[in-house]
Short mmCIF file of C-alpha atoms in Angstrom, two decimals:
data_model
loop_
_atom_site.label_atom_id
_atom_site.label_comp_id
_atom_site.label_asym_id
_atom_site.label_seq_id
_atom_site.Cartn_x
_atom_site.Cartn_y
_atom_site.Cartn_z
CA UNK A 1 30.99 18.15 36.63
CA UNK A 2 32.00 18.13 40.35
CA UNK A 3 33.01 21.76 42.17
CA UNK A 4 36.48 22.08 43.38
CA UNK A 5 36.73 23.97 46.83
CA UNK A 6 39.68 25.61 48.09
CA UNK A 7 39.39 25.54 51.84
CA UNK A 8 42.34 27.96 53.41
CA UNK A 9 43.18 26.43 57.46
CA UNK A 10 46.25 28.60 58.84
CA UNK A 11 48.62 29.39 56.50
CA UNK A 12 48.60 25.82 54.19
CA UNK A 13 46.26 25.58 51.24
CA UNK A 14 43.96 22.35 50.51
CA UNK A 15 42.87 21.34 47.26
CA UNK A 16 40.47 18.51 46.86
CA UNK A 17 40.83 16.41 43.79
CA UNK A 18 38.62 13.97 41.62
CA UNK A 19 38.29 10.99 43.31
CA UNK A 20 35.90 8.23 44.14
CA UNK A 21 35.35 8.29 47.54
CA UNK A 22 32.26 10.17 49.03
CA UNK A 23 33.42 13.50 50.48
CA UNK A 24 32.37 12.62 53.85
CA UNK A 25 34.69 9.72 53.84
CA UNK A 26 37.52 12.17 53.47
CA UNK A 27 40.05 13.07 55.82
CA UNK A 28 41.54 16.41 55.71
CA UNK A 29 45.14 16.72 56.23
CA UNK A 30 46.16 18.42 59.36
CA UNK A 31 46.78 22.22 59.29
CA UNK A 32 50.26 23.19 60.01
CA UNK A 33 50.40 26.49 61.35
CA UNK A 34 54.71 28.08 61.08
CA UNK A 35 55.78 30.68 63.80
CA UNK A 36 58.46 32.50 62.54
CA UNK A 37 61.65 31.60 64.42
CA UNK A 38 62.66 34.40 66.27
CA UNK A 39 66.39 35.90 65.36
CA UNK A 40 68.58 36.06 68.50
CA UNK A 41 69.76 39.87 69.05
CA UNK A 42 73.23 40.90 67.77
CA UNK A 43 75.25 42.13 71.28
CA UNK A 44 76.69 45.10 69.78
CA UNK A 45 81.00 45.16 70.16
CA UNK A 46 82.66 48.21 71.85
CA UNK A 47 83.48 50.91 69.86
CA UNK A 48 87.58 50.90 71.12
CA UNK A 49 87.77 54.74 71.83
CA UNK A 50 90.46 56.79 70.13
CA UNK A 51 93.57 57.44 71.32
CA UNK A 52 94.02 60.75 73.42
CA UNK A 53 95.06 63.54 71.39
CA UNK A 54 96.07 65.56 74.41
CA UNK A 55 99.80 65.90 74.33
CA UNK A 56 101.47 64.56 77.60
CA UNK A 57 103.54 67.92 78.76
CA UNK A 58 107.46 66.78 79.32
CA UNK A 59 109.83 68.03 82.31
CA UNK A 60 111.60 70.87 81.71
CA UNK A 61 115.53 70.30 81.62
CA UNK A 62 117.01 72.28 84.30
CA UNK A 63 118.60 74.55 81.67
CA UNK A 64 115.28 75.20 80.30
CA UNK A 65 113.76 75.77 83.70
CA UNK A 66 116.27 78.17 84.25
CA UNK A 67 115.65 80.38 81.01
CA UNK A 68 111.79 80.28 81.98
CA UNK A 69 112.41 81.85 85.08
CA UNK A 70 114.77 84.56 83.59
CA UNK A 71 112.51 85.24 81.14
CA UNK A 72 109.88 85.94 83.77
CA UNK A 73 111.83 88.65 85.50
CA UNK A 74 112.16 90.43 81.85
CA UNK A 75 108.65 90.61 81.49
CA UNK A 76 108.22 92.35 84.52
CA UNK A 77 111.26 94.90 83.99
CA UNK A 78 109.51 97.20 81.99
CA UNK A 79 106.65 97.45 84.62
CA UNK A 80 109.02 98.13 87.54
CA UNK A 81 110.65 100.84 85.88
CA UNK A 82 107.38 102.40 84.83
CA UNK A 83 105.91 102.75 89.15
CA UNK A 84 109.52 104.23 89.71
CA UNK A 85 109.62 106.93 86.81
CA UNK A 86 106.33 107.51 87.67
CA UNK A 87 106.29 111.86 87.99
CA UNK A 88 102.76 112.12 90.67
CA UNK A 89 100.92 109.92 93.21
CA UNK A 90 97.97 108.96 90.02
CA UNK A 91 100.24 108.29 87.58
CA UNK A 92 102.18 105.57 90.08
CA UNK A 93 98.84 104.47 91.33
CA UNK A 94 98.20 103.33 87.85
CA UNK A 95 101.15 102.14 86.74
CA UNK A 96 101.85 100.17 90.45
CA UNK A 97 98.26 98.24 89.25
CA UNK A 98 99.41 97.15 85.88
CA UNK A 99 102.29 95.84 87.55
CA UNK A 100 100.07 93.86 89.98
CA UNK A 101 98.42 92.38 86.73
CA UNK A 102 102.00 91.45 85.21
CA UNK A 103 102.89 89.39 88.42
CA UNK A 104 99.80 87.75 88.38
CA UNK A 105 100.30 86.13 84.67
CA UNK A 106 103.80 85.62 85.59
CA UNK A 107 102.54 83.70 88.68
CA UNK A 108 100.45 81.60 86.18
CA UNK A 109 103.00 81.22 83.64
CA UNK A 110 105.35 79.39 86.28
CA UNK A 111 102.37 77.33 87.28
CA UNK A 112 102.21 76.18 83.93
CA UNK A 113 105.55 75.12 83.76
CA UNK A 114 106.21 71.20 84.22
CA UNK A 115 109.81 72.02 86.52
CA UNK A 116 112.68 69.40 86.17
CA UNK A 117 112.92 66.96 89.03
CA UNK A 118 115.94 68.86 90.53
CA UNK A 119 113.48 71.62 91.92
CA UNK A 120 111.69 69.57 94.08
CA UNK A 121 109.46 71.26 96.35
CA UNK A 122 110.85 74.79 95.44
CA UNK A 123 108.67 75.81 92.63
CA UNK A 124 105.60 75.53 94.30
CA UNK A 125 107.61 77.59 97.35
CA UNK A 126 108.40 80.16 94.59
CA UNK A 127 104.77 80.66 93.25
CA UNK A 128 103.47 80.50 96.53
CA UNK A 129 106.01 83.70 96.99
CA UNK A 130 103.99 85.55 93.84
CA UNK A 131 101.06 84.73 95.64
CA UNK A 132 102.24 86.68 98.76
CA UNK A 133 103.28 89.73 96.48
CA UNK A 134 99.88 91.82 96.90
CA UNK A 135 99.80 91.29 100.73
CA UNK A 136 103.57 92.35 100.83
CA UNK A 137 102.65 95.39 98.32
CA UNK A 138 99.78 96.42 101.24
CA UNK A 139 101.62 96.38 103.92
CA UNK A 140 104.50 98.21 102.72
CA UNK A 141 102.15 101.13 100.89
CA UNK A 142 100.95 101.92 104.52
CA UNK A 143 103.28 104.58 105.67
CA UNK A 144 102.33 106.23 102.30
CA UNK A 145 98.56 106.12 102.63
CA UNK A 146 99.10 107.86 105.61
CA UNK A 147 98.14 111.89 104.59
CA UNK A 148 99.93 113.65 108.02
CA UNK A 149 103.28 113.35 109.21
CA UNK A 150 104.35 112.10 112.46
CA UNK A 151 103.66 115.66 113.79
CA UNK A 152 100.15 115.99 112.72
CA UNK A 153 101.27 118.53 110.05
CA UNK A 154 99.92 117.54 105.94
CA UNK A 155 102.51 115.12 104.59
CA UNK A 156 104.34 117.14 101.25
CA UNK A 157 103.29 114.77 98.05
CA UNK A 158 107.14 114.05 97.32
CA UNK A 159 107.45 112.50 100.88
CA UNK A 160 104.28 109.97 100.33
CA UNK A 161 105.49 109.56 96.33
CA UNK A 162 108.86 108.64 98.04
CA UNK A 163 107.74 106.63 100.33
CA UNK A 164 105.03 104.86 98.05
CA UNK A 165 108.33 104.13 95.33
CA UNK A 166 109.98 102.74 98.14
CA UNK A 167 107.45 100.61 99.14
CA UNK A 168 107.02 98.75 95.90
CA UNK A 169 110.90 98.77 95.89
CA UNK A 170 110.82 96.33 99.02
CA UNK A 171 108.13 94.47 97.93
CA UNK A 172 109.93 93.31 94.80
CA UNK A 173 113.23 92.63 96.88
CA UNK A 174 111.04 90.56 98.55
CA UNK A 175 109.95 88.62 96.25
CA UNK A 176 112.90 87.91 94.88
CA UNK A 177 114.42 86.89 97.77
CA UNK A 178 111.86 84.26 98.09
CA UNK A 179 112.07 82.94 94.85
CA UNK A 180 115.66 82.50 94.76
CA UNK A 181 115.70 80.94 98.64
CA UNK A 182 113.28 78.58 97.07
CA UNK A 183 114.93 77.63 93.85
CA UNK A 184 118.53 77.41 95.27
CA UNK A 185 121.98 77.76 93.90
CA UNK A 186 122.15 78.97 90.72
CA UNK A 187 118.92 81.09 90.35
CA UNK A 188 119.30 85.19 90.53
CA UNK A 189 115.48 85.98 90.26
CA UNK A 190 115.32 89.86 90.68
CA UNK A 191 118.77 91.03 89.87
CA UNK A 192 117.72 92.98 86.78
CA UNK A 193 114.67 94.20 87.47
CA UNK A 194 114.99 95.49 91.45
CA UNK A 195 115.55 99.09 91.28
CA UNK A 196 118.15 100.75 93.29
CA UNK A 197 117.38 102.63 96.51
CA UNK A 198 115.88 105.81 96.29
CA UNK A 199 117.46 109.49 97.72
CA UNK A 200 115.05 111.21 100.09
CA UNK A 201 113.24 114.44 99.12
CA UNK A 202 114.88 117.35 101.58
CA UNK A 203 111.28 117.24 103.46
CA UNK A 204 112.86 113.76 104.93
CA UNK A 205 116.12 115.05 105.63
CA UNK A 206 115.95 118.64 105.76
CA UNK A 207 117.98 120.91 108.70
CA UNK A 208 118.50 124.06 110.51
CA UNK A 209 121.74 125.67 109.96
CA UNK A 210 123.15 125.75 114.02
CA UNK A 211 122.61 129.14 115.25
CA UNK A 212 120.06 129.82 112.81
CA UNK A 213 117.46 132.63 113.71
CA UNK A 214 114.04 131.23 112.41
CA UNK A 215 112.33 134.13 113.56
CA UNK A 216 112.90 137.73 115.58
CA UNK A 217 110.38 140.62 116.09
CA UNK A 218 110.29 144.13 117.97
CA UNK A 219 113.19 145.86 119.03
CA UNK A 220 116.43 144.24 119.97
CA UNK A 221 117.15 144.00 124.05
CA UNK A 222 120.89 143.06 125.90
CA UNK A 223 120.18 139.91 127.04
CA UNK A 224 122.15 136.79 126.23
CA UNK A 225 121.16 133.08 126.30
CA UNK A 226 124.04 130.15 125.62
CA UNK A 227 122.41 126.99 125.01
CA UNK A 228 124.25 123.90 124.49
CA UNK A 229 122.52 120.99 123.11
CA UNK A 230 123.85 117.47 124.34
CA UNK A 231 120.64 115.96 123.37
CA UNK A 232 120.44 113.58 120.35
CA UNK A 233 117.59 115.48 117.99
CA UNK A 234 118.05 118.95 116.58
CA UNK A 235 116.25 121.87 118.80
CA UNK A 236 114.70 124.93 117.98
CA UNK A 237 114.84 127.18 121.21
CA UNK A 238 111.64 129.90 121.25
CA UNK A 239 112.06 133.32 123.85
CA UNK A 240 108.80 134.26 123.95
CA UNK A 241 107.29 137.08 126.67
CA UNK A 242 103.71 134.06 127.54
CA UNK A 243 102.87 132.19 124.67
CA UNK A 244 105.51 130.41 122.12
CA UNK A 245 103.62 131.41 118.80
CA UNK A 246 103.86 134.79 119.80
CA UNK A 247 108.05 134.61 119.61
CA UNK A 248 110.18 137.30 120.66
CA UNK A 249 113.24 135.47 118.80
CA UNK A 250 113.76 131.53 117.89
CA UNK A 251 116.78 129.94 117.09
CA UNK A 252 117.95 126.54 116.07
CA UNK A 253 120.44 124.16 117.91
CA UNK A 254 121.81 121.23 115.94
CA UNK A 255 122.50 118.12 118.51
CA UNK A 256 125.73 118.27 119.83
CA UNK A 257 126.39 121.79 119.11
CA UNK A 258 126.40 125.02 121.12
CA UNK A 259 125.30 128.75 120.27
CA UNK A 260 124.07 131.88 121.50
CA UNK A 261 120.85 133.77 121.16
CA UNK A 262 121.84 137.35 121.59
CA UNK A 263 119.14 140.82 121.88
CA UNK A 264 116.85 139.31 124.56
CA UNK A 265 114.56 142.05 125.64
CA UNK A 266 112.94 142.06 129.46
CA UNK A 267 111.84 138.69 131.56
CA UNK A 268 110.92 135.99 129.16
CA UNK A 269 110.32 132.27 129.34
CA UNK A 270 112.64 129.38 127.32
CA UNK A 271 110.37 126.80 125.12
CA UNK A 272 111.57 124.43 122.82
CA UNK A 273 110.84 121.89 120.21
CA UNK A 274 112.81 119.22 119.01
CA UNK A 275 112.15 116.42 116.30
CA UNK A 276 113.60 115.41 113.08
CA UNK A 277 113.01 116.34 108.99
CA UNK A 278 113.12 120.06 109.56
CA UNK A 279 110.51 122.33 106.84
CA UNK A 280 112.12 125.39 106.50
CA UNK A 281 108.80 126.56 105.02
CA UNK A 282 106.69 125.84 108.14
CA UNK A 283 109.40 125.90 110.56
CA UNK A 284 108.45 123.49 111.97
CA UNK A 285 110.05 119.34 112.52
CA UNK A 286 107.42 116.78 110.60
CA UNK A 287 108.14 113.63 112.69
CA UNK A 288 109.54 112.76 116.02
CA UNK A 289 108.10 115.85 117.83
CA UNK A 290 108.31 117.05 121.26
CA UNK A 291 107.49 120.13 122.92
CA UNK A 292 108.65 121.53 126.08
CA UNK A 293 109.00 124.50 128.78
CA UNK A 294 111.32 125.77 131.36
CA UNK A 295 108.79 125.93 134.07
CA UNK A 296 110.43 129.27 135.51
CA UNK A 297 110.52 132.94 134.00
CA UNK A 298 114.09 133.92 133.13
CA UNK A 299 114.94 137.51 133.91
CA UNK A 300 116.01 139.53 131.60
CA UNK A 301 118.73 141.48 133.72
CA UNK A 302 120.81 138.64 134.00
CA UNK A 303 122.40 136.36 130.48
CA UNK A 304 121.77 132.74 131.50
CA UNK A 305 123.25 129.19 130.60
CA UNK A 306 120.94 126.42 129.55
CA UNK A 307 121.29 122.92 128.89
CA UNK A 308 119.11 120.27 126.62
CA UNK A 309 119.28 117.45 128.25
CA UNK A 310 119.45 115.70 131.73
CA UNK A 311 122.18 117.07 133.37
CA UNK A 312 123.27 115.69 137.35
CA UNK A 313 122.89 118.39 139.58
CA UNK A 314 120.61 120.60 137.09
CA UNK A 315 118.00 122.89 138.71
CA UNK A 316 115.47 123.81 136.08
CA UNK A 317 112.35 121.52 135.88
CA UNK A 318 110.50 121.51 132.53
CA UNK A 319 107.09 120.97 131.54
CA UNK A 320 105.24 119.30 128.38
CA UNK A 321 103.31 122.21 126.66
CA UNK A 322 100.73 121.43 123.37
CA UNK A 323 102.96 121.66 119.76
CA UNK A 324 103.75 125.05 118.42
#
């Protein structure tokens, strides 16, 4: 019995079968060898992305613009009114820097607004008008930063609380004045919440009575001095035997008015000090100050005229002398 042999070329399998022909004679078939086609590569299709979910903010109408802006000025009104009630200098420093922080969010509320056509280029004019508000707040604060009066003497707390109000007052007319110069016709931005001017403490607009005697000592004399005042600040007229803060009487002269200073003792000199916003506690003026001599001795024998201001023809020359 013959062997069969299995003879395995590449991948195809040959199987030789009975037959009569010598196995030499035999001629194998050829081996066929398969590559494995190769798949072409699948280009992969865009992914369309999703439609934006962001919603497209519309124009306001201009009736709709308008209510925005009204409704900013009424959420600063409470904030206004809370630097002007404000009793001391701390308690309006911290209520003037919440109100600093409301016009800032109001500033970025309007930026957020999408403004009708109709406003053109003004809405960007109005915010840039919030953006000016702290420089405006700075500059007018100044005067009230300022701890001496125009005199050199300690500013009274009412006078920079006053003044500080005041300041924050203008800013916010300010402001509103820009805002509705930007918006146009139809706009009253401020209206509501602008406070109304403030009344002066009496250390701003205090006075002498005329003919007042601010101060006397020692013994009464018989000399007379008339003084007319044709000058255009109040006066307060010092007799004093060499130096003026040692007084022998001082009286004061309201401009425009006449009076006499009467018990003059001996040879004295005439000094005098004029200014405005008369303290009746220091006597003494707090702003617009001058100080002054008569360069010559008065004597006391004789009652004598004297007149505050450049006169034609007058023959007493006066001298600037350090504040008293």
């Amino acid at each position: 019995m013959r062997r069969i042999i299995a003879v395995a070329i590449g991948t195809a399998l040959v199987v030789a079968g009975c037959s009569g022909e010598p196995e030499s004679s035999k001629s194998l078939a050829p081996a066929t060898v398969t590559t494995p086609t190769e798949q072409p590569t699948p280009t992969p299709t865009p992914t369309p992305e999703p439609p934006s979910t962001t919603p497209t903010t519309a124009s306001l109408s201009p009736v709709g613009y308008k209510k925005a802006i009204a409704n900013s000025e009424t959420n600063l009104v409470r904030g206004v009114q809370r630097v002007m009630n404000a009793p001391t200098l701390e308690a309006f420093d911290q209520a003037r820097a919440q109100l600093e922080d409301a016009i800032r969010n109001q500033r970025q509320a309007l930026g957020d607004l999408e403004p009708p056509a109709a406003a053109g280029t003004g809405h960007e004019a109005a915010l840039i008008a919030f953006d000016r508000y702290a420089a405006s707040v700075t500059t007018n604060l100044a005067t009230s930063g300022e701890t001496k009066t125009g005199c050199g003497l300690p500013k009274a707390p009412a006078v920079r609380l006053y003044q500080a109000k005041t300041g924050i007052r203008t800013s916010i007319v300010e402001l509103s004045k820009e805002v509705n110069r930007s918006l146009g016709k139809g706009i009253n931005y401020g209206l509501r919440m602008t406070p109304p001017a403030l009344t002066p403490p009496p250390q701003m607009t205090g006075r002498g009575s005329n003919g007042q005697i601010i101060q006397r000592a020692g013994s009464r004399g018989y000399g007379l001095l008339q003084i007319t005042n044709n000058g255009s600040a109040d006066v307060v007229v010092v007799v004093a035997a060499s130096v003026p803060r040692q007084p022998q009487a001082s009286i004061y002269v309201r401009h425009g008015s006449k009076t006499n200073l009467r018990g003059i003792r001996g040879s004295y000199y005439v000094f005098f000090k004029s200014g405005s916003a008369w303290d009746g506690v220091s006597r003494q003026f707090t702003e617009d100050c001058s100080f002054s001599k008569y360069d010559n001795r008065f004597d006391g024998k004789y009652n004598w005229t004297i007149t505050l201001s450049p006169v034609i023809g007058g023959n007493a020359s006066t001298s600037k002398v350090d504040p008293f």
